[in-house]
mmCIF file of C-alpha atoms and ligand atoms in Angstrom:
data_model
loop_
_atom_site.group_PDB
_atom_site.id
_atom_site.type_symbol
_atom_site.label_atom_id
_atom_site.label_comp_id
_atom_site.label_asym_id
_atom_site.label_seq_id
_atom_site.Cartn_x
_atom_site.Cartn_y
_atom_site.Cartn_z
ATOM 1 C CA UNK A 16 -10.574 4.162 -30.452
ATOM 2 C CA UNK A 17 -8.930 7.322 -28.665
ATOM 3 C CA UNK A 18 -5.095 7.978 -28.052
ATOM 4 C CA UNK A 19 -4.426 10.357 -25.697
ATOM 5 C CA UNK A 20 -0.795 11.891 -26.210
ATOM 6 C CA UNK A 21 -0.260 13.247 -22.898
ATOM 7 C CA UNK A 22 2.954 11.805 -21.672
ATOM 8 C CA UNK A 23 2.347 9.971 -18.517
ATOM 9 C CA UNK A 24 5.863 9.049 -16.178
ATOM 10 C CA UNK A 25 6.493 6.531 -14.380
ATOM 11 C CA UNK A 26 9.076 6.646 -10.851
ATOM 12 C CA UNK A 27 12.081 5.899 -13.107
ATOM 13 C CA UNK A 28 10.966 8.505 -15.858
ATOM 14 C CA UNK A 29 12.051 11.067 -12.740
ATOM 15 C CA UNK A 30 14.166 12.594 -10.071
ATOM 16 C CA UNK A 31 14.058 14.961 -7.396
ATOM 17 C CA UNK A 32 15.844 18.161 -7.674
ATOM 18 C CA UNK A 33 17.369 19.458 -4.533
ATOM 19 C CA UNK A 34 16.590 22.264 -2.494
ATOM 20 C CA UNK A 35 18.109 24.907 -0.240
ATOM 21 C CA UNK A 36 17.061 24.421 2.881
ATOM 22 C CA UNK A 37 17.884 25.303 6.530
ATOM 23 C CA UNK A 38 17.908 21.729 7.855
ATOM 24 C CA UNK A 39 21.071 20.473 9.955
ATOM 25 C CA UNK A 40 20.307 16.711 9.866
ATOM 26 C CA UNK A 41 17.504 13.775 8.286
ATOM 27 C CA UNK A 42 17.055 13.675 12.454
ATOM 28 C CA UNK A 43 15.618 17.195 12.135
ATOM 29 C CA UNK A 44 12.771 15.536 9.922
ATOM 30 C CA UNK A 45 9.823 14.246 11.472
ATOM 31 C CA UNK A 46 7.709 11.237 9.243
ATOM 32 C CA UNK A 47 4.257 11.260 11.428
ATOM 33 C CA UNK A 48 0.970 12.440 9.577
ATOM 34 C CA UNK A 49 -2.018 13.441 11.083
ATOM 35 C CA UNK A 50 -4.905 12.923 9.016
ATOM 36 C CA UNK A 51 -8.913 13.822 9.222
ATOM 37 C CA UNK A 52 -10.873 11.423 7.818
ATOM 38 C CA UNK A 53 -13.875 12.254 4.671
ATOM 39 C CA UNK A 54 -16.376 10.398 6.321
ATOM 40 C CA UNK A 55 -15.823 9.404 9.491
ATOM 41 C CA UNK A 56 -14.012 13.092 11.212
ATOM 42 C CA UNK A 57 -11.974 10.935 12.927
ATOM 43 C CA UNK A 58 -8.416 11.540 13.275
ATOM 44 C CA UNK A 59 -5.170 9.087 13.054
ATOM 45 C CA UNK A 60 -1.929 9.905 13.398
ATOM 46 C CA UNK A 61 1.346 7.494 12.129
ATOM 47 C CA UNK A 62 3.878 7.001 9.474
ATOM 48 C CA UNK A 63 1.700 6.673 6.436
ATOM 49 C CA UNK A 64 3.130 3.375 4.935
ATOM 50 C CA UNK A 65 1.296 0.254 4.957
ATOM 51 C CA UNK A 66 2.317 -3.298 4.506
ATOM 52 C CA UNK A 67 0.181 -5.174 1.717
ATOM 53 C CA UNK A 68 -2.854 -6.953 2.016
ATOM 54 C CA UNK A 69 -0.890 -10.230 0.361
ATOM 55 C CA UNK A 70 -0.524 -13.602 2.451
ATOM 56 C CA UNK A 71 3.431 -13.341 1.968
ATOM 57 C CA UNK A 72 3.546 -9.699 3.194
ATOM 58 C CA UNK A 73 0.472 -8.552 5.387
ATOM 59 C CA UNK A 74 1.012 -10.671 8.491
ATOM 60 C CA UNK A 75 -0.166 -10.483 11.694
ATOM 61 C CA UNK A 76 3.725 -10.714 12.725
ATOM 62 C CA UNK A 77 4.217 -7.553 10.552
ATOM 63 C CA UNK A 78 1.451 -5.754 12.123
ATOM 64 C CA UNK A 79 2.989 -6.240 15.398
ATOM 65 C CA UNK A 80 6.726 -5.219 13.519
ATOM 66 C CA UNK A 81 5.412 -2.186 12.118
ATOM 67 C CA UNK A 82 2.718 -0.539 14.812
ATOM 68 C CA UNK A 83 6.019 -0.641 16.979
ATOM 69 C CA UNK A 84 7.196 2.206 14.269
ATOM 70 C CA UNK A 85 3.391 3.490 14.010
ATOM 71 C CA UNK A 86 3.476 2.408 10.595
ATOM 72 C CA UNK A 87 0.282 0.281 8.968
ATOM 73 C CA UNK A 88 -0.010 -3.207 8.137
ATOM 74 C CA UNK A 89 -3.210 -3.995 6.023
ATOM 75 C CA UNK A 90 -4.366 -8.063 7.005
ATOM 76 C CA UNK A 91 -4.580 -10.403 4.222
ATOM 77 C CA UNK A 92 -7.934 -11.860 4.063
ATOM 78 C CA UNK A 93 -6.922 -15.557 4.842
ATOM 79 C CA UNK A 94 -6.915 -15.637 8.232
ATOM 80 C CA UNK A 95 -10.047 -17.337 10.891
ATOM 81 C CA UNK A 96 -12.051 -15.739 12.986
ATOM 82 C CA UNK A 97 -10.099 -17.789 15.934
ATOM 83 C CA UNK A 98 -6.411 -16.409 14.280
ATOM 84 C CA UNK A 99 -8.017 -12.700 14.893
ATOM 85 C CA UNK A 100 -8.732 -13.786 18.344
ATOM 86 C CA UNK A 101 -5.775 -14.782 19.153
ATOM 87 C CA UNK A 102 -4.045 -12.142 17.664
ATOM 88 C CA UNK A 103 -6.036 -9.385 19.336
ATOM 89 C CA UNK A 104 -5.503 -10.901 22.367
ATOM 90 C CA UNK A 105 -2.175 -11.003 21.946
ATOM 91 C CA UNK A 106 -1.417 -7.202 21.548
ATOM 92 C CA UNK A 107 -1.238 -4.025 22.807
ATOM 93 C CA UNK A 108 -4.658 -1.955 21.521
ATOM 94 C CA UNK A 109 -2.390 0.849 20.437
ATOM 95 C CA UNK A 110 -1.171 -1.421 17.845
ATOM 96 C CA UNK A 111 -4.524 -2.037 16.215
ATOM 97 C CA UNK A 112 -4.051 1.657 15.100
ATOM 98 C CA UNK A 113 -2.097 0.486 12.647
ATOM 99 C CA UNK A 114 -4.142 -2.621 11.501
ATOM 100 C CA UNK A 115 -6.395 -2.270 8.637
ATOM 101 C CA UNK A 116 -8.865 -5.154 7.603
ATOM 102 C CA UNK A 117 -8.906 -6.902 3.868
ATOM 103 C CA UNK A 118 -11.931 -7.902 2.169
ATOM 104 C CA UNK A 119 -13.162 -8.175 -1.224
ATOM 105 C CA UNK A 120 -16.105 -8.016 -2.971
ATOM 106 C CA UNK A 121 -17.726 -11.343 -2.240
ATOM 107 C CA UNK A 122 -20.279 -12.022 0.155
ATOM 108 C CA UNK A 123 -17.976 -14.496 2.108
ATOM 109 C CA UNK A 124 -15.734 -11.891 2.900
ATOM 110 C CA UNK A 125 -18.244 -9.442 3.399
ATOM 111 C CA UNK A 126 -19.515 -11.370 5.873
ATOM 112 C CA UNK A 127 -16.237 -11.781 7.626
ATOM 113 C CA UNK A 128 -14.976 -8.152 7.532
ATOM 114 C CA UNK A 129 -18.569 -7.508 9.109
ATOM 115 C CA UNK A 130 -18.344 -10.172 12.057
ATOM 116 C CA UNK A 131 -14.779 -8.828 13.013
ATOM 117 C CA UNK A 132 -16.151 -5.089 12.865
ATOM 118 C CA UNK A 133 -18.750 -5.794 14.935
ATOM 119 C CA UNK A 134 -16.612 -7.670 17.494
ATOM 120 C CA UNK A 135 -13.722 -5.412 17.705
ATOM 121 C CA UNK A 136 -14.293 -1.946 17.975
ATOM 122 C CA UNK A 137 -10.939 -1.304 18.516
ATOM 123 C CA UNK A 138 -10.366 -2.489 14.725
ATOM 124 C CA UNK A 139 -10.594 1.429 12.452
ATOM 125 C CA UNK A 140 -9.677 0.659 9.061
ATOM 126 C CA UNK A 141 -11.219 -1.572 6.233
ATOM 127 C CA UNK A 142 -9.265 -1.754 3.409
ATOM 128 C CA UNK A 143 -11.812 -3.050 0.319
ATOM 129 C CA UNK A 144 -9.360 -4.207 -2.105
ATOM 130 C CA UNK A 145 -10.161 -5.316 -5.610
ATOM 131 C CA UNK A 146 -7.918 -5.293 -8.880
ATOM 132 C CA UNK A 147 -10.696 -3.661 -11.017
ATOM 133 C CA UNK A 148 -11.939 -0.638 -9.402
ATOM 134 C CA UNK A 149 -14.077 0.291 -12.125
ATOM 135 C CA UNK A 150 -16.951 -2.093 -11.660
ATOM 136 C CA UNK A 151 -20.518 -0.640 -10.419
ATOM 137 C CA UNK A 152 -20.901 -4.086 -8.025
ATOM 138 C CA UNK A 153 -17.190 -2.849 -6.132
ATOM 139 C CA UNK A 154 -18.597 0.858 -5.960
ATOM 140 C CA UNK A 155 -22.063 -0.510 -4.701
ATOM 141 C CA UNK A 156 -19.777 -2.427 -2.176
ATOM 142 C CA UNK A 157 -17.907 0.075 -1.157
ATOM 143 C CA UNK A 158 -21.711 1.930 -0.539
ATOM 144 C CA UNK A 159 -22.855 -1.013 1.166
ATOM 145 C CA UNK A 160 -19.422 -0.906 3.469
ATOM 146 C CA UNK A 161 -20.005 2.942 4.535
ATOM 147 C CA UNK A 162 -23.540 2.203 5.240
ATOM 148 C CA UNK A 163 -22.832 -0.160 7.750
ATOM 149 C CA UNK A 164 -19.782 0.996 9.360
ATOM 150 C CA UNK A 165 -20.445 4.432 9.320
ATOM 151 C CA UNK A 166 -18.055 4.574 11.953
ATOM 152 C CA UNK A 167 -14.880 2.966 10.463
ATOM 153 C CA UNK A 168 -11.940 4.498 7.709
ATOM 154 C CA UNK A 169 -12.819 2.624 4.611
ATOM 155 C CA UNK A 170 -9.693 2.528 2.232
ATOM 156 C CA UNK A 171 -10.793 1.368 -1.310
ATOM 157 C CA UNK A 172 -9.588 0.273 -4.958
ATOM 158 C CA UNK A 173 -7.902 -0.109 -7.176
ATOM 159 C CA UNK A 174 -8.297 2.954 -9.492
ATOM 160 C CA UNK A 175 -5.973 5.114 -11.694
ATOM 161 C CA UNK A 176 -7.933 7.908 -12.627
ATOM 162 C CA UNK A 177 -9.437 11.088 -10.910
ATOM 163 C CA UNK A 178 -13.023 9.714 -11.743
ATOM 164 C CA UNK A 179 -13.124 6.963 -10.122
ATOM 165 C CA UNK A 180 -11.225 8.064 -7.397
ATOM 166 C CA UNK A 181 -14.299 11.138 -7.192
ATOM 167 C CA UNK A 182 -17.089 8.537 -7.349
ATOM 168 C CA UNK A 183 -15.509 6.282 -4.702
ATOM 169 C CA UNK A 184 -14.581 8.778 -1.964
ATOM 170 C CA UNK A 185 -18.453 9.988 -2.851
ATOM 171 C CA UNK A 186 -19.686 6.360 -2.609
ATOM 172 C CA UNK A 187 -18.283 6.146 0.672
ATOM 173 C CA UNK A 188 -14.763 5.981 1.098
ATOM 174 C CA UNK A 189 -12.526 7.816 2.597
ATOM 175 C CA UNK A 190 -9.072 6.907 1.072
ATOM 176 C CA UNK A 191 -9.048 5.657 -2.316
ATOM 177 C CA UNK A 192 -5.806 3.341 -3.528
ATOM 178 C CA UNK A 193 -3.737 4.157 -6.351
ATOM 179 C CA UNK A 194 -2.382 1.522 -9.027
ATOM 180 C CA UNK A 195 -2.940 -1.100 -11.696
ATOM 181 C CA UNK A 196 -0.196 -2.948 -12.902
ATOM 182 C CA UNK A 197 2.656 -1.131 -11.503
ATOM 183 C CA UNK A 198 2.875 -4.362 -8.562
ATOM 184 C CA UNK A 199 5.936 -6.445 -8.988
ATOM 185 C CA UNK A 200 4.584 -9.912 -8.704
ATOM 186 C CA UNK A 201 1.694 -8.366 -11.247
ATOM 187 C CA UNK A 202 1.605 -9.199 -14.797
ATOM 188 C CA UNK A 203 -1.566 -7.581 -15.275
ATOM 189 C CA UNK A 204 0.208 -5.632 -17.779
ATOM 190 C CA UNK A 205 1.135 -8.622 -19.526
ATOM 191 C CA UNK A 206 -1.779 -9.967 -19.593
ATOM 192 C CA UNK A 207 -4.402 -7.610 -20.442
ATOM 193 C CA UNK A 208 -2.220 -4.819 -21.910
ATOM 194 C CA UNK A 209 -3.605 -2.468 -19.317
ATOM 195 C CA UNK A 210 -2.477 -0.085 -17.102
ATOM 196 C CA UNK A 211 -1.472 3.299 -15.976
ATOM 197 C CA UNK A 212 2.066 4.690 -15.154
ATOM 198 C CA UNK A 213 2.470 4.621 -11.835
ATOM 199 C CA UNK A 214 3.784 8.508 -10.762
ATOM 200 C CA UNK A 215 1.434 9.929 -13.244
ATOM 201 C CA UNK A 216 -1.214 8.084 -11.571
ATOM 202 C CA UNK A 217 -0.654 9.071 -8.026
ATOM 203 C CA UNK A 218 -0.227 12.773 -9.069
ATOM 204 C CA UNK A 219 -3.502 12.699 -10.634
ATOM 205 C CA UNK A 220 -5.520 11.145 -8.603
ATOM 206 C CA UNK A 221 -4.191 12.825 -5.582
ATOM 207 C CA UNK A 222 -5.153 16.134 -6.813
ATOM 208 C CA UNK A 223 -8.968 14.558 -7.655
ATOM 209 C CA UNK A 224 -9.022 13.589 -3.889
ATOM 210 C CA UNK A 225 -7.607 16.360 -2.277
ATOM 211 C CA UNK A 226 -10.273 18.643 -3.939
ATOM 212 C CA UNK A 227 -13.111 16.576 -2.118
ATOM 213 C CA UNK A 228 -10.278 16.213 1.184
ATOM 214 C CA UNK A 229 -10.146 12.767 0.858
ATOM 215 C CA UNK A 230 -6.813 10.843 0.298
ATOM 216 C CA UNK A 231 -4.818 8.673 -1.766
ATOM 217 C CA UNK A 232 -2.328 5.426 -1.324
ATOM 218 C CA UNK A 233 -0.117 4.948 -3.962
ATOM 219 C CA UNK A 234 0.129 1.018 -4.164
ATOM 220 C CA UNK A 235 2.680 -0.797 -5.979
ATOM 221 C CA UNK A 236 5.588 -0.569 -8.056
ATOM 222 C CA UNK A 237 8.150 0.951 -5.592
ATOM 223 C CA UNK A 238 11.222 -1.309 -5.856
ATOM 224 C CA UNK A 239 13.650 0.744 -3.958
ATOM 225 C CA UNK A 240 13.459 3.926 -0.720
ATOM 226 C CA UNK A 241 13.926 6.471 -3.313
ATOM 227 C CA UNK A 242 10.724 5.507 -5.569
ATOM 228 C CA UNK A 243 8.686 5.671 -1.743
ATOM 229 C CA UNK A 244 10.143 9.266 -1.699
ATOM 230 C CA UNK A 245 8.734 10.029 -5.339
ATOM 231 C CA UNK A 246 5.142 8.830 -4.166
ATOM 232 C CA UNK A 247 5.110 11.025 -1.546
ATOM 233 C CA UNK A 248 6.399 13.615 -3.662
ATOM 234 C CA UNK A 249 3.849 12.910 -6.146
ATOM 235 C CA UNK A 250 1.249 13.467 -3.593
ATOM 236 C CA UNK A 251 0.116 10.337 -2.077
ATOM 237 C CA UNK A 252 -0.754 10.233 1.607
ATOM 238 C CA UNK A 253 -0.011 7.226 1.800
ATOM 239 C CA UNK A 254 2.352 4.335 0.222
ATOM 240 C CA UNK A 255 1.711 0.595 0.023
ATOM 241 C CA UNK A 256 4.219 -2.027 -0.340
ATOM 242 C CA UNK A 257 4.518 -5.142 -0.997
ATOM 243 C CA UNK A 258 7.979 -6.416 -2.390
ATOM 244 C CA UNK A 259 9.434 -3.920 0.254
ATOM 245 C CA UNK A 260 8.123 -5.756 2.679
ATOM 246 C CA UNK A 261 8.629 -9.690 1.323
ATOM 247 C CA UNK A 262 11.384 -12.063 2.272
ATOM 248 C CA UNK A 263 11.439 -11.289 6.160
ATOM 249 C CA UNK A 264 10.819 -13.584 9.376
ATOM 250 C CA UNK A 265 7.304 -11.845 9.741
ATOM 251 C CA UNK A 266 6.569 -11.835 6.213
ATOM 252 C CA UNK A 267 5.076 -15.384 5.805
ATOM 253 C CA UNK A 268 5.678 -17.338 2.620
ATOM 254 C CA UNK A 269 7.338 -20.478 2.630
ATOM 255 C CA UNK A 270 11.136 -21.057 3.244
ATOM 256 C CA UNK A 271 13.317 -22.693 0.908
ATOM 257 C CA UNK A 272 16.851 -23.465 0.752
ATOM 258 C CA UNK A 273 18.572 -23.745 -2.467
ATOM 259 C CA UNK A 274 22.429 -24.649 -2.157
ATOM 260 C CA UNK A 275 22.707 -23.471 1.499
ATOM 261 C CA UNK A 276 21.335 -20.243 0.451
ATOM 262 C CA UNK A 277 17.774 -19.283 2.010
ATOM 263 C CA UNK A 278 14.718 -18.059 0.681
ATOM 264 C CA UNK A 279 11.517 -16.635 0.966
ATOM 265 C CA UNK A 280 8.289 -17.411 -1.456
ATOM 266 C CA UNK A 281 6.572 -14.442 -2.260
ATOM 267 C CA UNK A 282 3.498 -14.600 -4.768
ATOM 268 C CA UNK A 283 1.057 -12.099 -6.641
ATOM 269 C CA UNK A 284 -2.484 -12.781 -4.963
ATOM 270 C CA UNK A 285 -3.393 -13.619 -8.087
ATOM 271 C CA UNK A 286 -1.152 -15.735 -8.950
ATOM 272 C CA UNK A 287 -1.372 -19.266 -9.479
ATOM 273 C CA UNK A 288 -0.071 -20.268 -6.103
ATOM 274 C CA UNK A 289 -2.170 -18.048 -4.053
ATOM 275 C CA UNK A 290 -5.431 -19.332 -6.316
ATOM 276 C CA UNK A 291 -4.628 -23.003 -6.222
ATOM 277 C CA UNK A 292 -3.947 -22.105 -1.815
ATOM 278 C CA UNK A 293 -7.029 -19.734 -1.591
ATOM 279 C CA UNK A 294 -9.777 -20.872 -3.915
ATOM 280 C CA UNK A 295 -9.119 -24.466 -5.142
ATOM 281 C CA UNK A 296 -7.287 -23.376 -8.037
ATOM 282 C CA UNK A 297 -7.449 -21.156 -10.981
ATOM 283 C CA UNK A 298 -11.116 -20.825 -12.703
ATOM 284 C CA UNK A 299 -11.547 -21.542 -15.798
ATOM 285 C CA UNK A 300 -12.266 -18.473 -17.442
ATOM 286 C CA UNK A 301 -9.525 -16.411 -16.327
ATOM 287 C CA UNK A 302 -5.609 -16.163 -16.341
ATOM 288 C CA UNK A 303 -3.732 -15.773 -13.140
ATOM 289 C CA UNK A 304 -2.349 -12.184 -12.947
ATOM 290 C CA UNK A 305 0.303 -12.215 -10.551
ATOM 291 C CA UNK A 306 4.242 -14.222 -10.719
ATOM 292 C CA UNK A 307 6.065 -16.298 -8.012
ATOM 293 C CA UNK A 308 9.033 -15.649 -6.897
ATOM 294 C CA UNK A 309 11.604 -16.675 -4.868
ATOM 295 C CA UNK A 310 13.565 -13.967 -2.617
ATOM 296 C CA UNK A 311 16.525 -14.078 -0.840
ATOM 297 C CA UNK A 312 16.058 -14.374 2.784
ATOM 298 C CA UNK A 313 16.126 -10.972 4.667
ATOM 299 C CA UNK A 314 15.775 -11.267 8.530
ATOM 300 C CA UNK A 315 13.948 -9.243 10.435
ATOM 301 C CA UNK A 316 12.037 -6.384 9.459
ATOM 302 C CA UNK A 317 13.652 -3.957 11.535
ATOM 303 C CA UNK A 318 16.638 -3.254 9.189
ATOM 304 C CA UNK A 319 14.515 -2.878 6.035
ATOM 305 C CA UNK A 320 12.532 -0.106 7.765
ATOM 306 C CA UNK A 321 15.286 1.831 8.817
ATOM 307 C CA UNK A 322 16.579 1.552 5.561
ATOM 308 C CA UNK A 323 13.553 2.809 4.263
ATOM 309 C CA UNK A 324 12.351 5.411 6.604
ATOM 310 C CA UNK A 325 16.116 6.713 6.713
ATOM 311 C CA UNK A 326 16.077 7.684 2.659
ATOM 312 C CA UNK A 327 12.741 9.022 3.298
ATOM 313 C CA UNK A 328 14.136 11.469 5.718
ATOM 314 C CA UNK A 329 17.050 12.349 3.845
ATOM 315 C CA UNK A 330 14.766 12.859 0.826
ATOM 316 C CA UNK A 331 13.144 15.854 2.840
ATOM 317 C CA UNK A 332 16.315 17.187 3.861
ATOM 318 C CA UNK A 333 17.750 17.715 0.649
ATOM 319 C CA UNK A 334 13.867 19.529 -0.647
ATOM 320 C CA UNK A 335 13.832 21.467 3.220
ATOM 321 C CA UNK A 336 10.757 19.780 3.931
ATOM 322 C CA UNK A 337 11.416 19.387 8.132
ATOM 323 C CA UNK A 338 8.035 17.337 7.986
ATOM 324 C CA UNK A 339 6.708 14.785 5.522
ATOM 325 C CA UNK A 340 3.996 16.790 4.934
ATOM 326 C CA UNK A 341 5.584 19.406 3.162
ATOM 327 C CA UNK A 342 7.423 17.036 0.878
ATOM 328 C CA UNK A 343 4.969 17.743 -1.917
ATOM 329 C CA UNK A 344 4.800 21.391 -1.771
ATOM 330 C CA UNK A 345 8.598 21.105 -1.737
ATOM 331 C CA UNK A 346 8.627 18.708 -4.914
ATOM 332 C CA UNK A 347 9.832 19.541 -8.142
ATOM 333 C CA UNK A 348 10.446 16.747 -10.735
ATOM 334 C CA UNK A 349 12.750 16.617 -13.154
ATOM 335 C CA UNK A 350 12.596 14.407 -16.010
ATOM 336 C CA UNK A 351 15.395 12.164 -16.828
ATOM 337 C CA UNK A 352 16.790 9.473 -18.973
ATOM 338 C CA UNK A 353 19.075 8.072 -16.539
ATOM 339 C CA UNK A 354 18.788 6.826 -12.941
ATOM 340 C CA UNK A 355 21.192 5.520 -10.539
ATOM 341 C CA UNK A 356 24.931 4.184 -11.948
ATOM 342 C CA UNK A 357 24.915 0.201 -12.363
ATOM 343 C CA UNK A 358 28.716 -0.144 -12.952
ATOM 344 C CA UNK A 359 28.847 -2.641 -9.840
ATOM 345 C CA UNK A 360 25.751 -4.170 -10.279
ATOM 346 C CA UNK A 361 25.416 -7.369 -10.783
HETATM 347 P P1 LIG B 417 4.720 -4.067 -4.916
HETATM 348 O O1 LIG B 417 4.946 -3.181 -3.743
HETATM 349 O O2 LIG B 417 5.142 -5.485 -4.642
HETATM 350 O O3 LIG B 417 5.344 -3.538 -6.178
HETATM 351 O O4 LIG B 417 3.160 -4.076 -5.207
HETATM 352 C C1 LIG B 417 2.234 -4.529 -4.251
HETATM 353 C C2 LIG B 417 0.830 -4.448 -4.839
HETATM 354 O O5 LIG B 417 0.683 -5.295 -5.988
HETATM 355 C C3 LIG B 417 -0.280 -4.938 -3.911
HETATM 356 O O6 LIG B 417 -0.590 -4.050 -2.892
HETATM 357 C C4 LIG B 417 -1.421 -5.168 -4.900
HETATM 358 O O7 LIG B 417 -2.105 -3.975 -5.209
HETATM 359 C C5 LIG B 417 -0.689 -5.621 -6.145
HETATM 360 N N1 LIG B 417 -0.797 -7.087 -6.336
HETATM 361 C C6 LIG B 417 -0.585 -8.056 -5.426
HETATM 362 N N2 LIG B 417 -0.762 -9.277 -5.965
HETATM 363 C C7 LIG B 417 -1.106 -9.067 -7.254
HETATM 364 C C8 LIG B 417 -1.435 -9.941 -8.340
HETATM 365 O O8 LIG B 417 -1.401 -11.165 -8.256
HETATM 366 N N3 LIG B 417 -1.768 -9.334 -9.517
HETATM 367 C C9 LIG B 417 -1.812 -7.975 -9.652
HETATM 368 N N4 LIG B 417 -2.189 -7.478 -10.825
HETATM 369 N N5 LIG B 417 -1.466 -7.137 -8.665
HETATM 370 C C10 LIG B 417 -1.130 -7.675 -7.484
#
């Protein structure tokens, strides 16, 4: 047994300090990324913050929300071969810039992610998504991936240290994601006792892939715009989402209504719901890591973007960062005890 005594923060263990800076207005501030890609030299360009790969979240009604705003949505693995039919027919191909594709590990979806790659060209991104990164079958996957779609961006994970993140983007990846327990329908953390604060997480493992110019999402545990601003901050390229993102028209989930009050389902995937929905219940020799919740109904997607890409913006204009790139350079993080003022909170 080892205990390493290196304190490692979390996003409420933080703030940002401000900045002089010659900015007028958050319109000044532009949110776009262009990125080059490890493996592939391709290039994308868009607002690097992706809806999760969860059946409540990553929707194919999202993806068509979001690519409006060139932001990502990353496909749950659920749906057919006939829904991704439908839905390709049903869009504009500029939208499928923003479309990644979910697998895991298992040969089933393996199989899938490869019939849909080979059918679409149009499709870029593969987002491998496991919630242990560490094993040598997900890095031989992840191998196996970049072998035969030498062509597409493979995002992979999850990881928390610099590594892994090393051996994956060497294995074949080209963005590595960021986070183990920090999810809020997780209980990983509960259940296992492991983890890895979140911020301290993204900072590292940002700096182990930008030394081998790959890149990083930070996934999970951002409850609020301000904590999206800290990622990027931090370092991360880009920032999943998942709770963010739950509890609107396009999020899927089912709809309840409790005392003429609506709301959304929104589940961990995996939970118990998403288990008993996805693969005839929980096995017997694990626990379910992930909650169910119920949230209150949000409408349309729209708002919550603005929302969140309008804190975003003002984040850079109170660092003097006029583009989101140079929001890490322009980071300085103080640590604190204290966050916002709860007083009329309920
Ligand atoms: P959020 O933005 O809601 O805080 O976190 C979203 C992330 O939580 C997802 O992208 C995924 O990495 C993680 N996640 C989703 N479902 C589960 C689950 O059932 N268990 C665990 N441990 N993590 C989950």
């Amino acid at each position: 047994m080892r205990i390493e005594q290196d304190l490692k923060l979390g996003f409420k263990d933080v703030m940002i300090r401000p900045k002089r800076s010659t900015l007028k207005s958050r319109s000044e501030v532009s949110l776009l990324r262009k990125f080059a890609f490890l493996h592939t030299g391709q290039q994308w360009e868009g607002v690097p913050i992706i809806a999760a790969n969860m059946d409540t979240v990553g929707t194919f009604e999202m993806a068509k929300a979001l690519g409006k705003e060139h932001m990502m949505t990353a496909i749950h693995k659920h749906y057919q071969k006939e829904d991704w039919a439908q839905f390709i027919k049903s869009v504009d191909p500029e939208i499928l810039n923003y479309v990644a594709v979910s697998t895991g590990s298992g040969s089933a979806d393996e199989a899938m992610v490869n019939t849909l790659m080979n059918e679409y060209d149009q499709l870029r991104f593969i987002c491998v998504d496991v919630a242990n990164g560490y094993s040598e079958h997900f890095v031989d996957f992840v191998k196996r991936m970049r072998d035969n779609h030498p062509d597409k961006i493979i995002m992979a994970g999850n990881v928390v240290t610099g590594e892994m993140v090393e051996e994956l983007l060497l294995g074949g990846a080209d963005i590595v994601k960021v986070g183990i327990g920090p999810g809020s329908v997780c209980t990983t953390r509960v259940k296992t006792g492991v983890g890895y604060p979140q911020l301290s997480a993204i900072i590292e493992c940002a700096d182990a892939a930008h030394g081998l110019a790959g890149q990083i999402i930070a996934d999970g545990g951002c409850k609020v715009p301000g904590d999206v601003a800290k990622a990027f901050g931090g370092g991360a390229d880009f920032v999943m989402m998942g709770g963010m993102f739950a509890g609107h028209d396009e999020s899927g989930g089912e709809m309840v209504e409790i005392d003429g009050k609506k709301y959304r389902q929104f589940y961990g995937m995996s939970s118990k719901t998403a288990m008993d929905k996805h693969a005839g219940g929980v096995a017997e020799y694990r626990a379910s890591e992930g909650k169910t919740v119920k949230i209150p109904y949000r409408g349309p997607v729209s708002a919550t973007v603005q929302d969140l890409l309008g804190g975003i913006r003002s984040t850079c204009t109170y660092v003097g960062a006029s583009r989101l790139k140079e929001l890490t350079k322009r980071t300085t993080f103080i640590r604190v005890q204290e966050q916002h003022n709860t007083v009329f909170s309920d």
